[in-house]
């Protein structure tokens, strides 16, 4: 069944995984349209339950058994996504710029600019990053904004500055997968959705908690392993999605 669900506010596009893979489209008058196919009533119930938990205001809900996906959605190629894996990771020092952005604010230009700013600062200190740059999602509120850091991992603790701050990714068990291919369309949303869906299927409890500002994660990352800076072929770009799992009692 094809559904159209309209809610108040503009939701972050990267959180498509929270709503069964429904396509997210920002509308006029500060609303968001979620549309697409859901396999059964249980899936619809899960989407609505997620909305209730997040305090979203439902404005419209309609279903059409014969509706088809748009041409753009049908023609869009799905990224190649590796099988999720679980591994124990040691703590990782890093430096990053912290910022709060609205759903529309997190775009390619902002990401590239902040990654470059941190990298230039490291070069001035004579320091080489130990791995690929990443976005760390600290707090997520789908209806307003999310709090995040954009930075680079380093070998040892650094002092940082007021703008470029030092941090530590906590040690622990992480579940991760890799999206292979260009960033266009919903590639990274699908990768995040695949990891979340895998977690549901396997009873995974993530290291996160609900707060007044949204869902706070112990460590949720998108690491840009290979991208336009070091690989001219977009089909070979690699982005790792990783989320820290809750400690076992």
Short mmCIF file of C-alpha atoms in Angstrom, two decimals, residues 44-215:
data_model
loop_
_atom_site.label_atom_id
_atom_site.label_comp_id
_atom_site.label_asym_id
_atom_site.label_seq_id
_atom_site.Cartn_x
_atom_site.Cartn_y
_atom_site.Cartn_z
CA UNK A 44 2.30 1.61 9.29
CA UNK A 45 1.71 1.18 13.01
CA UNK A 46 5.47 1.33 13.60
CA UNK A 47 5.74 4.61 11.67
CA UNK A 48 2.85 6.18 13.56
CA UNK A 49 4.21 4.98 16.88
CA UNK A 50 7.56 6.59 16.12
CA UNK A 51 5.77 9.85 15.37
CA UNK A 52 3.89 9.71 18.66
CA UNK A 53 7.10 9.08 20.59
CA UNK A 54 8.70 12.11 18.95
CA UNK A 55 5.70 14.33 19.60
CA UNK A 56 5.05 14.98 15.91
CA UNK A 57 1.69 16.47 14.90
CA UNK A 58 -0.07 14.39 12.23
CA UNK A 59 -1.86 16.56 9.65
CA UNK A 60 -2.79 14.04 6.95
CA UNK A 61 -2.85 10.29 6.38
CA UNK A 62 -4.02 8.72 3.13
CA UNK A 63 -3.50 5.41 1.33
CA UNK A 64 -3.67 4.39 -2.33
CA UNK A 65 -3.32 0.76 -3.28
CA UNK A 66 -2.59 1.57 -6.94
CA UNK A 67 -0.20 4.50 -6.59
CA UNK A 68 3.25 4.20 -8.16
CA UNK A 69 6.60 5.66 -7.18
CA UNK A 70 7.69 8.82 -9.00
CA UNK A 71 9.96 8.49 -12.03
CA UNK A 72 12.85 9.94 -10.06
CA UNK A 73 12.43 7.36 -7.31
CA UNK A 74 12.16 4.47 -9.79
CA UNK A 75 15.22 5.58 -11.76
CA UNK A 76 17.38 6.21 -8.71
CA UNK A 77 19.96 3.49 -8.24
CA UNK A 78 20.32 1.94 -4.85
CA UNK A 79 23.78 2.06 -3.29
CA UNK A 80 25.76 -1.08 -2.67
CA UNK A 81 25.62 -1.71 1.08
CA UNK A 82 27.82 -4.21 2.89
CA UNK A 83 26.54 -6.61 5.51
CA UNK A 84 26.51 -5.11 9.02
CA UNK A 85 29.24 -6.20 11.38
CA UNK A 86 29.86 -5.82 15.11
CA UNK A 87 33.31 -5.08 16.47
CA UNK A 88 34.96 -3.91 19.65
CA UNK A 89 36.62 -0.54 19.18
CA UNK A 90 39.11 1.30 21.34
CA UNK A 91 38.57 4.94 22.26
CA UNK A 92 39.51 7.38 19.53
CA UNK A 93 40.76 10.94 20.01
CA UNK A 94 39.64 13.55 17.52
CA UNK A 95 39.24 17.28 16.90
CA UNK A 96 36.07 18.76 15.44
CA UNK A 97 33.84 21.75 15.03
CA UNK A 98 30.52 21.47 16.81
CA UNK A 99 27.44 23.03 15.26
CA UNK A 100 23.66 22.90 15.40
CA UNK A 101 21.81 22.86 12.10
CA UNK A 102 18.26 22.60 10.85
CA UNK A 103 17.32 19.70 8.59
CA UNK A 104 17.98 21.82 5.52
CA UNK A 105 21.21 23.19 6.90
CA UNK A 106 23.28 20.02 6.63
CA UNK A 107 24.44 20.03 3.03
CA UNK A 108 27.51 19.25 0.99
CA UNK A 109 28.86 22.81 1.17
CA UNK A 110 28.70 22.97 4.97
CA UNK A 111 30.26 19.53 5.41
CA UNK A 112 33.11 20.25 2.99
CA UNK A 113 33.80 23.66 4.50
CA UNK A 114 34.01 22.44 8.11
CA UNK A 115 36.05 19.36 7.23
CA UNK A 116 38.50 21.63 5.40
CA UNK A 117 38.67 24.13 8.25
CA UNK A 118 39.61 21.43 10.75
CA UNK A 119 42.12 19.85 8.36
CA UNK A 120 43.85 23.19 7.73
CA UNK A 121 44.10 23.77 11.50
CA UNK A 122 45.69 20.33 11.94
CA UNK A 123 48.20 21.02 9.18
CA UNK A 124 49.22 24.25 10.89
CA UNK A 125 49.94 22.21 14.02
CA UNK A 126 51.99 19.75 11.97
CA UNK A 127 49.51 16.94 12.71
CA UNK A 128 48.27 14.34 10.24
CA UNK A 129 44.85 12.72 10.83
CA UNK A 130 44.93 9.00 11.49
CA UNK A 131 41.86 8.17 9.42
CA UNK A 132 38.96 9.56 7.39
CA UNK A 133 36.84 12.57 8.43
CA UNK A 134 33.48 11.92 10.05
CA UNK A 135 30.26 13.46 11.24
CA UNK A 136 29.33 12.60 14.82
CA UNK A 137 25.62 12.97 15.55
CA UNK A 138 25.32 14.02 19.20
CA UNK A 139 21.64 14.87 19.58
CA UNK A 140 18.90 14.39 17.01
CA UNK A 141 15.54 16.14 16.97
CA UNK A 142 13.82 15.37 13.72
CA UNK A 143 11.33 18.21 13.98
CA UNK A 144 13.77 21.06 14.67
CA UNK A 145 17.54 20.59 14.48
CA UNK A 146 20.37 18.28 15.31
CA UNK A 147 23.56 18.80 17.25
CA UNK A 148 26.68 17.38 15.59
CA UNK A 149 30.44 17.54 15.20
CA UNK A 150 32.48 17.41 12.01
CA UNK A 151 36.09 16.46 12.42
CA UNK A 152 39.11 14.21 12.01
CA UNK A 153 40.59 11.43 14.18
CA UNK A 154 44.06 11.99 15.65
CA UNK A 155 46.63 9.80 17.36
CA UNK A 156 46.72 11.53 20.75
CA UNK A 157 44.86 14.14 22.81
CA UNK A 158 45.07 17.75 21.59
CA UNK A 159 44.26 21.00 23.34
CA UNK A 160 42.13 22.43 20.57
CA UNK A 161 40.66 25.94 20.55
CA UNK A 162 37.36 27.56 21.39
CA UNK A 163 36.09 26.70 17.92
CA UNK A 164 37.99 23.50 17.14
CA UNK A 165 37.46 21.23 20.10
CA UNK A 166 39.08 18.00 21.16
CA UNK A 167 36.95 14.95 21.89
CA UNK A 168 36.99 11.21 22.37
CA UNK A 169 34.87 8.55 20.70
CA UNK A 170 34.14 6.06 23.50
CA UNK A 171 35.39 2.50 23.40
CA UNK A 172 32.77 -0.20 23.06
CA UNK A 173 30.89 -2.47 20.69
CA UNK A 174 29.94 -0.79 17.42
CA UNK A 175 27.67 -2.03 14.65
CA UNK A 176 28.61 -0.71 11.22
CA UNK A 177 28.20 -1.10 7.48
CA UNK A 178 29.59 0.62 4.40
CA UNK A 179 27.70 2.36 1.60
CA UNK A 180 29.55 2.16 -1.71
CA UNK A 181 28.70 4.72 -4.38
CA UNK A 182 27.85 8.41 -4.86
CA UNK A 183 26.12 10.55 -2.26
CA UNK A 184 23.27 11.52 -4.60
CA UNK A 185 19.63 10.85 -3.79
CA UNK A 186 18.92 8.84 -0.68
CA UNK A 187 22.08 6.71 -0.62
CA UNK A 188 23.20 7.56 2.92
CA UNK A 189 19.63 7.51 4.21
CA UNK A 190 19.28 3.99 2.87
CA UNK A 191 22.56 2.99 4.51
CA UNK A 192 21.42 4.36 7.87
CA UNK A 193 18.07 2.65 7.40
CA UNK A 194 19.72 -0.68 6.63
CA UNK A 195 21.73 -0.54 9.85
CA UNK A 196 18.70 0.47 11.93
CA UNK A 197 16.58 -2.28 10.37
CA UNK A 198 19.31 -4.83 11.05
CA UNK A 199 19.39 -3.67 14.67
CA UNK A 200 15.63 -4.18 15.01
CA UNK A 201 15.86 -7.66 13.50
CA UNK A 202 18.64 -8.68 15.88
CA UNK A 203 17.29 -7.05 19.04
CA UNK A 204 20.12 -4.51 19.25
CA UNK A 205 19.89 -1.78 21.89
CA UNK A 206 21.75 1.34 20.81
CA UNK A 207 23.71 3.57 23.16
CA UNK A 208 21.15 6.37 23.12
CA UNK A 209 18.55 8.03 25.29
CA UNK A 210 15.66 10.45 24.85
CA UNK A 211 16.26 13.94 26.22
CA UNK A 212 14.40 17.24 26.09
CA UNK A 213 16.50 18.19 23.07
CA UNK A 214 15.99 14.93 21.19
CA UNK A 215 17.67 11.52 21.00
#
